[in-house]
């Protein structure tokens, strides 16, 4: 099955290598990986999708936590969540074919972000299947696709979910480090396996 | 430089920052972390650090190969429970450490390795002796750091120590550029303290889990405790013993668990797994409950998961959440420090609530299968002029009263040691279990002796593995160490020969081995030695080695084509043991 992990990692050189190396060592293929800044200074957020057996989720998550630079790991597995991908698609287009493409773009709620004499640049955000749908109709309409750039999946749980680890960290950021660690620990003990 | 104002106390009371070079910060931080000995080998990129060494109260043991430095730090850590420290230069010095680091990683040994690195200005340019050692060691360290500024050094080193010894311990490497060693920075040991240790967020010991475990223990008729390295690492010997005695549960040990439960204890079954005694593996296969304490169901222990202890419920007490359900699916997981978890579990176990089980019947069943095997035991048979490694190990055990620290290499002799030297105390068997690194014994024994100078230390090595790191004999001499060395010399890479005998039609390809005269080799180093060929000579030779003032080497010329029995072929079930063939009167009957 597909597993989706959302993880906060330290924003330092080499951290992505460590995460990627773990999956290499577990002989798991990373299907999609997106990384970027998060709402927390110094922490990046990554969404990682891989194919593994259903039971493997626990061990993958536990192994990610063992990496020193990994602060939090959430296994989205089936929880209500929103997943999006961004795609930039460059299509060959002349004066004559443009309007047909405009129509498709409209239907798919995508946007044209660049227009050149011989090409169009489409920006589209959505779930994977929608992006694939657009690519398919473009191809079927005999449009020549020149370039595709896809961001990979980004996932966020629905509702007011925040991991208790992260909440404890932000609440105690100002207080005594010893104390905050124990609070984080308490939060971790009770919570992370079953985030609300 | 006056070290008294710059050398902080280990509890970090010093608060006045002092300006030091990176090299001085390195040593001052190690002193602050309580380090008194390091094992290393100098070179260009670590020269500034070596230049500053004499100002600090640290003993440096000069090794003969950096692999030796890593094994020594490892042996030091295994013998003492403290963090071992190895130091090497960049490039070849650093890569020579790798086997030793991997050895420590696979056995979860707390170790800090410090390597020099080329100047930060030329990093990534393939400069002379530049190797991306943090990249190379990424999968074989618990964590590693590249430090290229003097001011980052103390925090990185202190964090390295914290990581090495916390949770499931492991090796950490700190790679320090030459310019970071040469630059100066304000040093404040206390301020460099890492943030409090963040336990693995998936540690979980729930009341319901404890209750479930207690209930399974109460209801079990044929329970077995499986005790591993975690018993030693967590210091859970007392708790384990209380659990076993209170609930009258026999204890089987992994190779690295030996010593965690006294060998002479009536509930001690002995070693499990590939070369475990038949009654131990049979007890596991017939058990209705396994209580795994600080062990990870390694493939050498379970044979194959397909047929492993199918009748048993399983309780797994383990500090690393990633080990839960990895090889064997368990019914109850108590994820935390073993001693702490057992403390929580023990109040729920009382000897009274064992009513459902006639503990003694189960133990009697095991005992009876033990008796049948004991009669064929090689060491009980009359002397026929052959010298068997089993004799040597048995006599060594008897004469040393089971109290020596025995450091083994890897191969047949390692298994014979585990079978015939009965360890009463924790940290008295030092052996490479997970990686099975030949060449480990001699350097690891040096580390152990330096950690525990008052202890009797024996190396037990094969003729093959001994030659991998024998130059460390010179280190023994230079450091004036009293270490006794027993070479089990069978003229073969014996364990591989045994596999060729069993599984490759006795095609002894590349396993017969020519060796130097080990006694002369010792002599060339100024180490006394003796060759031993017959059983009656074993006792006097061991006595002579022990009483000799200085290191001593015994070259035991043992039976060449002896094999370790019983044996579970790789990938077979625990009940599919190969037993000693019956024809030879010296060896076990097949019906045993
Ligand atoms: C570094 C290394 N290389 C190869 C092996 C594979 N190996 C395991 S046991 C063994 C033979 C060891 O021979 P020896 O040291 O003479 O010990 P014996 O088995 O004869 O007691 C070999 C080659 C290993 N474990 N480690
Ligand atoms: Mg040999």
mmCIF file of N, CA, C and O in Angstrom, chain B residues 79 400 403-407 428 430 441-442 444-460 482-486 552:
data_model
loop_
_atom_site.group_PDB
_atom_site.id
_atom_site.type_symbol
_atom_site.label_atom_id
_atom_site.label_comp_id
_atom_site.label_asym_id
_atom_site.label_seq_id
_atom_site.Cartn_x
_atom_site.Cartn_y
_atom_site.Cartn_z
ATOM 1 N N UNK B 79 33.409 -3.150 28.313
ATOM 2 C CA UNK B 79 33.879 -3.605 29.611
ATOM 3 C C UNK B 79 33.417 -2.683 30.736
ATOM 4 O O UNK B 79 33.160 -3.133 31.847
ATOM 5 N N UNK B 400 40.073 -20.010 35.779
ATOM 6 C CA UNK B 400 39.850 -18.587 36.073
ATOM 7 C C UNK B 400 38.603 -18.393 36.934
ATOM 8 O O UNK B 400 38.232 -17.268 37.239
ATOM 9 N N UNK B 403 35.713 -15.868 36.200
ATOM 10 C CA UNK B 403 35.707 -14.454 36.574
ATOM 11 C C UNK B 403 36.487 -13.544 35.643
ATOM 12 O O UNK B 403 36.513 -12.336 35.839
ATOM 13 N N UNK B 404 37.154 -14.120 34.644
ATOM 14 C CA UNK B 404 37.951 -13.278 33.746
ATOM 15 C C UNK B 404 37.032 -12.560 32.758
ATOM 16 O O UNK B 404 35.905 -12.980 32.526
ATOM 17 N N UNK B 405 37.552 -11.480 32.204
ATOM 18 C CA UNK B 405 36.905 -10.896 31.028
ATOM 19 C C UNK B 405 37.477 -11.632 29.832
ATOM 20 O O UNK B 405 38.689 -11.635 29.618
ATOM 21 N N UNK B 406 36.611 -12.303 29.086
ATOM 22 C CA UNK B 406 37.084 -13.020 27.905
ATOM 23 C C UNK B 406 36.640 -12.245 26.667
ATOM 24 O O UNK B 406 35.458 -11.924 26.517
ATOM 25 N N UNK B 407 37.599 -11.932 25.825
ATOM 26 C CA UNK B 407 37.305 -11.188 24.603
ATOM 27 C C UNK B 407 37.556 -12.129 23.440
ATOM 28 O O UNK B 407 38.680 -12.604 23.256
ATOM 29 N N UNK B 428 31.569 -9.637 31.120
ATOM 30 C CA UNK B 428 32.759 -10.482 31.163
ATOM 31 C C UNK B 428 32.951 -11.244 29.853
ATOM 32 O O UNK B 428 33.978 -11.882 29.666
ATOM 33 N N UNK B 430 33.152 -10.309 25.905
ATOM 34 C CA UNK B 430 33.165 -9.222 24.934
ATOM 35 C C UNK B 430 33.373 -9.854 23.573
ATOM 36 O O UNK B 430 34.399 -10.503 23.326
ATOM 37 N N UNK B 441 39.144 -9.303 18.477
ATOM 38 C CA UNK B 441 39.486 -9.711 19.846
ATOM 39 C C UNK B 441 40.689 -8.976 20.428
ATOM 40 O O UNK B 441 40.595 -8.404 21.519
ATOM 41 N N UNK B 442 41.810 -8.990 19.721
ATOM 42 C CA UNK B 442 43.027 -8.440 20.325
ATOM 43 C C UNK B 442 42.868 -6.951 20.667
ATOM 44 O O UNK B 442 43.083 -6.559 21.816
ATOM 45 N N UNK B 444 40.065 -5.196 20.998
ATOM 46 C CA UNK B 444 38.978 -4.995 21.972
ATOM 47 C C UNK B 444 39.450 -5.361 23.374
ATOM 48 O O UNK B 444 39.063 -4.725 24.361
ATOM 49 N N UNK B 445 40.327 -6.381 23.459
ATOM 50 C CA UNK B 445 40.846 -6.780 24.772
ATOM 51 C C UNK B 445 41.742 -5.686 25.348
ATOM 52 O O UNK B 445 41.754 -5.455 26.564
ATOM 53 N N UNK B 446 42.478 -5.009 24.481
ATOM 54 C CA UNK B 446 43.313 -3.899 24.952
ATOM 55 C C UNK B 446 42.417 -2.820 25.549
ATOM 56 O O UNK B 446 42.673 -2.302 26.644
ATOM 57 N N UNK B 447 41.336 -2.510 24.846
ATOM 58 C CA UNK B 447 40.379 -1.527 25.371
ATOM 59 C C UNK B 447 39.793 -1.970 26.700
ATOM 60 O O UNK B 447 39.686 -1.183 27.649
ATOM 61 N N UNK B 448 39.443 -3.249 26.787
ATOM 62 C CA UNK B 448 38.841 -3.767 28.022
ATOM 63 C C UNK B 448 39.837 -3.691 29.182
ATOM 64 O O UNK B 448 39.488 -3.322 30.306
ATOM 65 N N UNK B 449 41.103 -4.024 28.887
ATOM 66 C CA UNK B 449 42.113 -4.008 29.944
ATOM 67 C C UNK B 449 42.363 -2.576 30.425
ATOM 68 O O UNK B 449 42.563 -2.341 31.621
ATOM 69 N N UNK B 450 42.335 -1.648 29.498
ATOM 70 C CA UNK B 450 42.561 -0.257 29.894
ATOM 71 C C UNK B 450 41.372 0.252 30.716
ATOM 72 O O UNK B 450 41.539 1.012 31.670
ATOM 73 N N UNK B 451 40.179 -0.218 30.360
ATOM 74 C CA UNK B 451 39.000 0.185 31.144
ATOM 75 C C UNK B 451 39.004 -0.468 32.525
ATOM 76 O O UNK B 451 38.583 0.141 33.508
ATOM 77 N N UNK B 452 39.454 -1.701 32.593
ATOM 78 C CA UNK B 452 39.413 -2.460 33.846
ATOM 79 C C UNK B 452 40.794 -3.054 34.142
ATOM 80 O O UNK B 452 40.995 -4.268 34.005
ATOM 81 N N UNK B 453 41.751 -2.215 34.548
ATOM 82 C CA UNK B 453 43.125 -2.696 34.722
ATOM 83 C C UNK B 453 43.251 -3.776 35.791
ATOM 84 O O UNK B 453 44.170 -4.596 35.745
ATOM 85 N N UNK B 454 42.330 -3.796 36.724
ATOM 86 C CA UNK B 454 42.433 -4.755 37.833
ATOM 87 C C UNK B 454 41.875 -6.125 37.458
ATOM 88 O O UNK B 454 42.037 -7.100 38.166
ATOM 89 N N UNK B 455 41.206 -6.212 36.286
ATOM 90 C CA UNK B 455 40.580 -7.479 35.885
ATOM 91 C C UNK B 455 41.537 -8.347 35.084
ATOM 92 O O UNK B 455 42.400 -7.856 34.370
ATOM 93 N N UNK B 456 41.336 -9.659 35.195
ATOM 94 C CA UNK B 456 42.072 -10.608 34.360
ATOM 95 C C UNK B 456 41.422 -10.620 32.977
ATOM 96 O O UNK B 456 40.217 -10.849 32.858
ATOM 97 N N UNK B 457 42.206 -10.360 31.950
ATOM 98 C CA UNK B 457 41.649 -10.294 30.596
ATOM 99 C C UNK B 457 42.290 -11.360 29.707
ATOM 100 O O UNK B 457 43.511 -11.492 29.654
ATOM 101 N N UNK B 458 41.437 -12.122 29.042
ATOM 102 C CA UNK B 458 41.879 -13.168 28.104
ATOM 103 C C UNK B 458 41.362 -12.872 26.712
ATOM 104 O O UNK B 458 40.185 -12.565 26.536
ATOM 105 N N UNK B 459 42.250 -12.993 25.745
ATOM 106 C CA UNK B 459 41.846 -12.994 24.342
ATOM 107 C C UNK B 459 41.643 -14.447 23.942
ATOM 108 O O UNK B 459 42.485 -15.293 24.254
ATOM 109 N N UNK B 460 40.521 -14.741 23.290
ATOM 110 C CA UNK B 460 40.349 -16.058 22.680
ATOM 111 C C UNK B 460 40.138 -15.813 21.189
ATOM 112 O O UNK B 460 39.123 -15.245 20.795
ATOM 113 N N UNK B 482 49.008 -6.330 30.893
ATOM 114 C CA UNK B 482 48.989 -7.753 31.210
ATOM 115 C C UNK B 482 47.726 -8.357 30.590
ATOM 116 O O UNK B 482 46.628 -8.275 31.161
ATOM 117 N N UNK B 483 47.895 -8.881 29.397
ATOM 118 C CA UNK B 483 46.764 -9.523 28.714
ATOM 119 C C UNK B 483 47.196 -10.932 28.344
ATOM 120 O O UNK B 483 48.316 -11.137 27.869
ATOM 121 N N UNK B 484 46.327 -11.900 28.576
ATOM 122 C CA UNK B 484 46.633 -13.277 28.197
ATOM 123 C C UNK B 484 45.926 -13.601 26.886
ATOM 124 O O UNK B 484 44.766 -13.232 26.695
ATOM 125 N N UNK B 485 46.651 -14.278 26.025
ATOM 126 C CA UNK B 485 46.110 -14.547 24.694
ATOM 127 C C UNK B 485 46.063 -16.051 24.469
ATOM 128 O O UNK B 485 47.088 -16.727 24.615
ATOM 129 N N UNK B 486 44.891 -16.549 24.130
ATOM 130 C CA UNK B 486 44.749 -17.961 23.780
ATOM 131 C C UNK B 486 44.374 -18.045 22.309
ATOM 132 O O UNK B 486 43.295 -17.583 21.919
ATOM 133 N N UNK B 552 51.062 -12.706 27.877
ATOM 134 C CA UNK B 552 51.479 -14.089 27.613
ATOM 135 C C UNK B 552 50.596 -14.657 26.511
ATOM 136 O O UNK B 552 49.379 -14.438 26.505
#
